[in-house]
Amino acid sequence: MTRTVRPRVFVTRQLPGEALGRLGERVDLRVWEEELPPSRDRLMEEAAGAEGLVTLLTDRVDARLLALAPGLRAVSNVAVGYDNIDVAACTRQRVAVGNTPGALTETSADFAFALILGLARRVAEADAYVRAGKWRTWSPTLLLGTDVYGATLGIVGAGGIGAAVARRARGFGMRILYTSREPKPALEAEVGARWVDKATLLAQADILSLHVPLTPQTRHWVGREELREMKPGALLVNTSRGGVVDPEALVEALRGGRLGGAALDVTEPEPLPVDSPLMTLPNVLLAPHIASASHATRGRMASMAVDNLLAALEGRRPPHCVNPEVFA
Ligand code: GLV
Protein backbone atom coordinates (compact mmCIF):
# COMPACT_ATOMS: atom_id res chain seq x y z
CA MET A 1 0.00 0.00 0.00
CA THR A 2 1.39 3.41 -0.90
CA ARG A 3 1.39 6.05 1.79
CA THR A 4 0.41 9.46 0.45
CA VAL A 5 2.53 12.27 1.79
CA ARG A 6 0.41 15.24 2.72
CA PRO A 7 1.65 18.66 1.60
CA ARG A 8 3.05 20.81 4.38
CA VAL A 9 1.15 24.01 5.04
CA PHE A 10 2.00 26.82 7.43
CA VAL A 11 -0.75 29.20 8.56
CA THR A 12 0.50 32.42 10.11
CA ARG A 13 -2.35 32.85 12.66
CA GLN A 14 -5.38 31.11 14.09
CA LEU A 15 -8.42 31.84 11.91
CA PRO A 16 -12.09 31.98 12.90
CA GLY A 17 -14.64 29.41 11.74
CA GLU A 18 -14.31 25.85 10.50
CA ALA A 19 -11.82 26.44 7.68
CA LEU A 20 -8.64 25.35 9.41
CA GLY A 21 -10.29 22.14 10.63
CA ARG A 22 -11.14 21.36 7.02
CA LEU A 23 -7.59 22.17 5.91
CA GLY A 24 -6.14 19.97 8.65
CA GLU A 25 -7.96 16.93 7.22
CA ARG A 26 -6.11 17.28 3.93
CA VAL A 27 -2.63 18.61 4.69
CA ASP A 28 0.16 18.41 7.23
CA LEU A 29 -0.83 21.59 9.04
CA ARG A 30 1.13 23.93 11.28
CA VAL A 31 -0.64 26.96 12.70
CA TRP A 32 1.15 29.88 14.37
CA GLU A 33 -0.79 30.20 17.62
CA GLU A 34 0.59 33.49 18.95
CA GLU A 35 -1.33 36.76 18.99
CA LEU A 36 1.47 38.57 17.16
CA PRO A 37 2.62 37.42 13.72
CA PRO A 38 5.69 35.20 13.31
CA SER A 39 8.91 37.18 12.96
CA ARG A 40 10.37 37.54 9.51
CA ASP A 41 13.05 34.92 10.31
CA ARG A 42 10.46 32.52 11.64
CA LEU A 43 8.23 32.96 8.61
CA MET A 44 11.18 32.29 6.30
CA GLU A 45 12.10 29.19 8.31
CA GLU A 46 8.55 27.84 8.11
CA ALA A 47 8.21 28.73 4.42
CA ALA A 48 11.45 26.87 3.65
CA GLY A 49 9.80 23.53 4.38
CA ALA A 50 6.29 24.34 3.17
CA GLU A 51 4.34 23.72 -0.01
CA GLY A 52 1.58 26.09 1.01
CA LEU A 53 1.31 29.24 3.12
CA VAL A 54 -1.84 30.88 4.41
CA THR A 55 -0.84 34.47 5.09
CA LEU A 56 -2.31 37.68 6.47
CA LEU A 57 -1.57 41.21 5.38
CA THR A 58 1.05 41.43 8.16
CA ASP A 59 3.22 38.74 6.50
CA ARG A 60 5.66 39.83 3.83
CA VAL A 61 6.21 37.32 1.03
CA ASP A 62 9.03 38.60 -1.16
CA ALA A 63 11.81 37.34 -3.40
CA ARG A 64 14.11 36.67 -0.42
CA LEU A 65 11.56 34.45 1.26
CA LEU A 66 10.73 32.70 -2.00
CA ALA A 67 14.42 31.97 -2.66
CA LEU A 68 14.48 29.98 0.57
CA ALA A 69 11.28 28.11 -0.27
CA PRO A 70 11.88 26.03 -3.41
CA GLY A 71 9.01 23.67 -2.60
CA LEU A 72 6.40 26.39 -2.22
CA ARG A 73 3.44 26.09 -4.61
CA ALA A 74 0.79 28.36 -3.18
CA VAL A 75 0.39 31.45 -1.01
CA SER A 76 -3.17 32.14 0.05
CA ASN A 77 -3.76 35.58 1.54
CA VAL A 78 -6.70 36.02 3.91
CA ALA A 79 -7.47 39.47 2.49
CA VAL A 80 -8.66 41.07 -0.69
CA GLY A 81 -5.52 43.25 -0.84
CA TYR A 82 -2.20 41.53 -1.53
CA ASP A 83 0.35 44.34 -1.40
CA ASN A 84 2.24 42.25 1.20
CA ILE A 85 3.08 39.74 -1.53
CA ASP A 86 5.51 40.17 -4.42
CA VAL A 87 3.20 38.62 -6.99
CA ALA A 88 5.70 38.95 -9.88
CA ALA A 89 8.32 37.04 -7.87
CA CYS A 90 5.73 34.37 -7.01
CA THR A 91 4.76 34.02 -10.67
CA ARG A 92 8.41 33.63 -11.72
CA GLN A 93 8.68 30.76 -9.24
CA ARG A 94 5.30 29.34 -10.31
CA VAL A 95 3.77 29.95 -6.91
CA ALA A 96 0.01 30.60 -7.10
CA VAL A 97 -1.29 33.57 -5.10
CA GLY A 98 -4.88 33.61 -3.85
CA ASN A 99 -6.97 36.33 -2.22
CA THR A 100 -10.53 36.77 -0.93
CA PRO A 101 -12.41 39.32 -3.07
CA GLY A 102 -16.17 39.65 -2.68
CA ALA A 103 -16.29 38.06 0.77
CA LEU A 104 -15.71 41.33 2.58
CA THR A 105 -17.24 43.90 0.23
CA GLU A 106 -20.43 44.75 2.13
CA THR A 107 -18.86 44.44 5.57
CA SER A 108 -16.04 46.80 4.61
CA ALA A 109 -18.50 49.25 3.03
CA ASP A 110 -20.55 49.18 6.26
CA PHE A 111 -17.44 50.13 8.19
CA ALA A 112 -16.42 52.87 5.76
CA PHE A 113 -19.87 54.30 6.30
CA ALA A 114 -19.55 53.93 10.06
CA LEU A 115 -16.38 56.03 9.83
CA ILE A 116 -18.05 58.61 7.56
CA LEU A 117 -20.91 59.03 10.04
CA GLY A 118 -18.70 58.73 13.10
CA LEU A 119 -16.30 61.42 11.88
CA ALA A 120 -18.90 63.81 10.49
CA ARG A 121 -21.12 63.56 13.58
CA ARG A 122 -18.27 63.25 16.12
CA VAL A 123 -19.54 60.02 17.66
CA ALA A 124 -16.30 59.01 19.42
CA GLU A 125 -15.84 62.52 20.84
CA ALA A 126 -19.43 62.48 22.10
CA ASP A 127 -18.91 59.13 23.81
CA ALA A 128 -15.70 60.34 25.48
CA TYR A 129 -17.47 63.55 26.57
CA VAL A 130 -20.30 61.70 28.31
CA ARG A 131 -17.98 59.16 29.96
CA ALA A 132 -15.75 61.97 31.24
CA GLY A 133 -18.76 63.38 33.15
CA LYS A 134 -18.72 66.61 31.13
CA TRP A 135 -22.40 66.50 30.11
CA ARG A 136 -24.06 69.23 32.21
CA THR A 137 -26.93 70.41 30.02
CA TRP A 138 -28.37 70.37 26.52
CA SER A 139 -26.47 72.99 24.58
CA PRO A 140 -27.21 74.52 21.18
CA THR A 141 -23.50 74.58 20.34
CA LEU A 142 -22.31 71.29 21.80
CA LEU A 143 -20.31 68.98 19.49
CA LEU A 144 -21.57 70.45 16.25
CA GLY A 145 -20.70 68.32 13.26
CA THR A 146 -21.17 68.12 9.52
CA ASP A 147 -24.30 66.85 7.77
CA VAL A 148 -23.80 63.66 5.81
CA TYR A 149 -27.21 64.03 4.21
CA GLY A 150 -26.83 66.29 1.17
CA ALA A 151 -22.99 66.33 1.28
CA THR A 152 -20.85 65.47 -1.75
CA LEU A 153 -19.06 62.15 -1.37
CA GLY A 154 -15.89 61.63 -3.43
CA ILE A 155 -15.09 57.97 -3.93
CA VAL A 156 -11.57 57.05 -5.02
CA GLY A 157 -11.71 53.65 -6.71
CA ALA A 158 -15.08 52.28 -7.78
CA GLY A 159 -14.34 48.57 -7.39
CA GLY A 160 -16.59 46.34 -5.30
CA ILE A 161 -16.15 48.20 -2.01
CA GLY A 162 -16.25 51.70 -3.55
CA ALA A 163 -19.49 50.78 -5.36
CA ALA A 164 -21.00 49.35 -2.15
CA VAL A 165 -20.17 52.62 -0.36
CA ALA A 166 -21.83 54.55 -3.21
CA ARG A 167 -25.03 52.50 -2.74
CA ARG A 168 -25.11 53.38 0.94
CA ALA A 169 -24.43 57.04 0.12
CA ARG A 170 -27.43 57.13 -2.14
CA GLY A 171 -29.64 56.12 0.78
CA PHE A 172 -28.22 59.07 2.71
CA GLY A 173 -29.16 61.51 -0.02
CA MET A 174 -25.55 62.30 -0.89
CA ARG A 175 -24.24 63.63 -4.19
CA ILE A 176 -21.77 61.01 -5.40
CA LEU A 177 -18.66 61.64 -7.48
CA TYR A 178 -16.01 59.02 -8.19
CA THR A 179 -12.71 58.44 -9.94
CA SER A 180 -11.63 55.11 -11.36
CA ARG A 181 -9.60 53.99 -14.36
CA GLU A 182 -12.75 53.93 -16.46
CA PRO A 183 -16.37 55.07 -15.98
CA LYS A 184 -18.86 52.57 -14.56
CA PRO A 185 -22.14 53.17 -16.44
CA ALA A 186 -24.02 50.52 -14.43
CA LEU A 187 -23.05 52.16 -11.15
CA GLU A 188 -23.94 55.58 -12.52
CA ALA A 189 -27.38 54.33 -13.55
CA GLU A 190 -27.91 52.59 -10.21
CA VAL A 191 -26.90 55.32 -7.77
CA GLY A 192 -26.60 58.47 -9.87
CA ALA A 193 -22.82 58.69 -9.33
CA ARG A 194 -20.74 60.83 -11.69
CA TRP A 195 -17.26 59.92 -13.00
CA VAL A 196 -14.91 62.92 -12.66
CA ASP A 197 -11.19 63.58 -12.87
CA LYS A 198 -8.98 63.77 -9.81
CA ALA A 199 -8.91 67.59 -9.69
CA THR A 200 -12.72 67.84 -9.75
CA LEU A 201 -13.09 65.14 -7.13
CA LEU A 202 -10.66 66.87 -4.78
CA ALA A 203 -12.20 70.30 -5.34
CA GLN A 204 -15.81 69.22 -4.83
CA ALA A 205 -15.87 66.41 -2.26
CA ASP A 206 -17.02 67.28 1.26
CA ILE A 207 -16.03 63.76 2.24
CA LEU A 208 -13.34 61.81 0.36
CA SER A 209 -13.37 58.02 0.83
CA LEU A 210 -10.50 55.86 -0.42
CA HIS A 211 -11.10 52.41 -1.96
CA VAL A 212 -8.06 51.66 -4.13
CA PRO A 213 -5.52 48.87 -3.65
CA LEU A 214 -2.00 49.93 -2.69
CA THR A 215 0.20 49.85 -5.80
CA PRO A 216 3.15 51.98 -6.96
CA GLN A 217 0.54 54.16 -8.75
CA THR A 218 -1.64 54.74 -5.67
CA ARG A 219 1.13 55.16 -3.07
CA HIS A 220 0.57 58.57 -1.45
CA TRP A 221 -2.30 59.28 -3.87
CA VAL A 222 -3.36 61.76 -1.21
CA GLY A 223 -0.23 63.86 -0.70
CA ARG A 224 0.60 67.47 0.12
CA GLU A 225 -0.65 68.80 -3.21
CA GLU A 226 -3.91 66.83 -3.11
CA LEU A 227 -4.62 67.95 0.43
CA ARG A 228 -4.13 71.56 -0.69
CA GLU A 229 -6.56 71.01 -3.57
CA MET A 230 -9.26 69.56 -1.34
CA LYS A 231 -12.20 71.66 -0.31
CA PRO A 232 -11.33 73.55 2.90
CA GLY A 233 -12.72 71.66 5.90
CA ALA A 234 -13.31 68.45 3.92
CA LEU A 235 -13.18 65.07 5.68
CA LEU A 236 -10.92 62.19 4.63
CA VAL A 237 -11.86 58.56 5.25
CA ASN A 238 -9.38 55.76 4.60
CA THR A 239 -10.34 52.09 4.78
CA SER A 240 -8.02 51.01 1.94
CA ARG A 241 -4.32 50.93 2.82
CA GLY A 242 -2.37 53.39 4.96
CA GLY A 243 0.18 53.92 2.20
CA VAL A 244 -2.41 55.56 -0.06
CA VAL A 245 -2.07 58.68 2.14
CA ASP A 246 1.17 60.54 2.86
CA PRO A 247 1.12 60.53 6.69
CA GLU A 248 3.28 63.64 7.17
CA ALA A 249 1.21 65.70 4.76
CA LEU A 250 -1.94 64.46 6.50
CA VAL A 251 -0.77 65.61 9.93
CA GLU A 252 0.21 69.00 8.48
CA ALA A 253 -3.20 69.46 6.82
CA LEU A 254 -5.04 68.47 10.00
CA ARG A 255 -2.92 70.70 12.23
CA GLY A 256 -3.22 73.62 9.83
CA GLY A 257 -7.01 73.28 9.79
CA ARG A 258 -7.03 72.79 6.05
CA LEU A 259 -8.63 69.37 6.46
CA GLY A 260 -11.70 69.19 8.70
CA GLY A 261 -10.89 65.70 9.96
CA ALA A 262 -9.75 62.22 9.09
CA ALA A 263 -11.09 58.76 9.89
CA LEU A 264 -8.45 56.11 9.46
CA ASP A 265 -8.90 52.37 9.69
CA VAL A 266 -5.50 51.96 8.06
CA THR A 267 -2.28 53.87 8.64
CA GLU A 268 1.31 54.01 7.53
CA PRO A 269 2.89 52.33 9.44
CA GLU A 270 0.65 49.75 11.14
CA PRO A 271 0.16 49.53 13.98
CA LEU A 272 0.12 53.31 14.43
CA PRO A 273 2.97 54.21 16.84
CA VAL A 274 1.65 55.42 20.20
CA ASP A 275 3.61 58.66 19.79
CA SER A 276 2.06 59.45 16.38
CA PRO A 277 0.74 63.02 16.26
CA LEU A 278 -2.50 61.54 14.90
CA MET A 279 -3.17 60.15 18.39
CA THR A 280 -3.46 63.62 19.87
CA LEU A 281 -5.62 65.36 17.26
CA PRO A 282 -9.31 65.58 18.29
CA ASN A 283 -10.59 65.61 14.71
CA VAL A 284 -9.11 62.21 13.96
CA LEU A 285 -11.07 58.98 14.35
CA LEU A 286 -8.91 55.86 14.52
CA ALA A 287 -9.53 52.14 14.16
CA PRO A 288 -7.08 49.19 14.07
CA HIS A 289 -7.68 47.93 10.50
CA ILE A 290 -11.02 46.23 11.21
CA ALA A 291 -13.20 47.15 8.22
CA SER A 292 -13.81 43.48 7.37
CA ALA A 293 -14.07 42.36 11.00
CA SER A 294 -17.49 40.76 11.37
CA HIS A 295 -17.84 37.17 12.59
CA ALA A 296 -19.49 36.05 9.36
CA THR A 297 -17.10 37.81 7.01
CA ARG A 298 -13.89 36.74 8.70
CA GLY A 299 -15.16 33.15 8.69
CA ARG A 300 -15.95 33.45 4.99
CA MET A 301 -12.53 34.92 4.23
CA ALA A 302 -10.79 32.03 6.03
CA SER A 303 -12.91 29.53 4.12
CA MET A 304 -12.15 31.13 0.76
CA ALA A 305 -8.45 31.21 1.56
CA VAL A 306 -8.51 27.50 2.38
CA ASP A 307 -10.40 26.71 -0.84
CA ASN A 308 -7.83 28.72 -2.82
CA LEU A 309 -4.94 26.93 -1.17
CA LEU A 310 -6.35 23.41 -1.57
CA ALA A 311 -7.08 23.99 -5.25
CA ALA A 312 -3.55 25.21 -5.92
CA LEU A 313 -1.99 22.31 -4.02
CA GLU A 314 -4.06 19.91 -6.14
CA GLY A 315 -2.74 21.61 -9.29
CA ARG A 316 -6.04 23.33 -10.04
CA ARG A 317 -6.46 27.04 -10.59
CA PRO A 318 -7.79 28.51 -7.30
CA PRO A 319 -11.27 30.09 -7.43
CA HIS A 320 -9.62 33.45 -6.66
CA CYS A 321 -6.13 33.61 -8.07
CA VAL A 322 -4.26 36.85 -8.76
CA ASN A 323 -1.64 35.22 -11.02
CA PRO A 324 -3.61 32.63 -13.04
CA GLU A 325 -0.79 32.54 -15.61
CA VAL A 326 0.93 30.09 -13.23
CA PHE A 327 -1.61 27.50 -14.44
CA ALA A 328 -1.32 28.33 -18.18
C1 GLV B 1 -8.10 43.97 4.32
O1 GLV B 1 -7.59 45.02 4.46
C2 GLV B 1 -8.11 43.23 3.11
O2 GLV B 1 -7.38 43.58 2.16
O3 GLV B 1 -8.86 42.24 3.03
Short mmCIF file of C-alpha atoms in Angstrom, two decimals, residues 80-81 104-116 153-169 176-181 184 187 201 207-215 218 221-222 235-242 244-245 263 265-266 291:
data_model
loop_
_atom_site.label_atom_id
_atom_site.label_comp_id
_atom_site.label_asym_id
_atom_site.label_seq_id
_atom_site.Cartn_x
_atom_site.Cartn_y
_atom_site.Cartn_z
CA VAL A 80 -8.66 41.07 -0.69
CA GLY A 81 -5.52 43.25 -0.84
CA LEU A 104 -15.71 41.33 2.58
CA THR A 105 -17.24 43.90 0.23
CA GLU A 106 -20.43 44.75 2.13
CA THR A 107 -18.86 44.44 5.57
CA SER A 108 -16.04 46.80 4.61
CA ALA A 109 -18.50 49.25 3.03
CA ASP A 110 -20.55 49.18 6.26
CA PHE A 111 -17.44 50.13 8.19
CA ALA A 112 -16.42 52.87 5.76
CA PHE A 113 -19.87 54.30 6.30
CA ALA A 114 -19.55 53.93 10.06
CA LEU A 115 -16.38 56.03 9.83
CA ILE A 116 -18.05 58.61 7.56
CA LEU A 153 -19.06 62.15 -1.37
CA GLY A 154 -15.89 61.63 -3.43
CA ILE A 155 -15.09 57.97 -3.93
CA VAL A 156 -11.57 57.05 -5.02
CA GLY A 157 -11.71 53.65 -6.71
CA ALA A 158 -15.08 52.28 -7.78
CA GLY A 159 -14.34 48.57 -7.39
CA GLY A 160 -16.59 46.34 -5.30
CA ILE A 161 -16.15 48.20 -2.01
CA GLY A 162 -16.25 51.70 -3.55
CA ALA A 163 -19.49 50.78 -5.36
CA ALA A 164 -21.00 49.35 -2.15
CA VAL A 165 -20.17 52.62 -0.36
CA ALA A 166 -21.83 54.55 -3.21
CA ARG A 167 -25.03 52.50 -2.74
CA ARG A 168 -25.11 53.38 0.94
CA ALA A 169 -24.43 57.04 0.12
CA ILE A 176 -21.77 61.01 -5.40
CA LEU A 177 -18.66 61.64 -7.48
CA TYR A 178 -16.01 59.02 -8.19
CA THR A 179 -12.71 58.44 -9.94
CA SER A 180 -11.63 55.11 -11.36
CA ARG A 181 -9.60 53.99 -14.36
CA LYS A 184 -18.86 52.57 -14.56
CA LEU A 187 -23.05 52.16 -11.15
CA LEU A 201 -13.09 65.14 -7.13
CA ILE A 207 -16.03 63.76 2.24
CA LEU A 208 -13.34 61.81 0.36
CA SER A 209 -13.37 58.02 0.83
CA LEU A 210 -10.50 55.86 -0.42
CA HIS A 211 -11.10 52.41 -1.96
CA VAL A 212 -8.06 51.66 -4.13
CA PRO A 213 -5.52 48.87 -3.65
CA LEU A 214 -2.00 49.93 -2.69
CA THR A 215 0.20 49.85 -5.80
CA THR A 218 -1.64 54.74 -5.67
CA TRP A 221 -2.30 59.28 -3.87
CA VAL A 222 -3.36 61.76 -1.21
CA LEU A 235 -13.18 65.07 5.68
CA LEU A 236 -10.92 62.19 4.63
CA VAL A 237 -11.86 58.56 5.25
CA ASN A 238 -9.38 55.76 4.60
CA THR A 239 -10.34 52.09 4.78
CA SER A 240 -8.02 51.01 1.94
CA ARG A 241 -4.32 50.93 2.82
CA GLY A 242 -2.37 53.39 4.96
CA VAL A 244 -2.41 55.56 -0.06
CA VAL A 245 -2.07 58.68 2.14
CA ALA A 263 -11.09 58.76 9.89
CA ASP A 265 -8.90 52.37 9.69
CA VAL A 266 -5.50 51.96 8.06
CA ALA A 291 -13.20 47.15 8.22
#
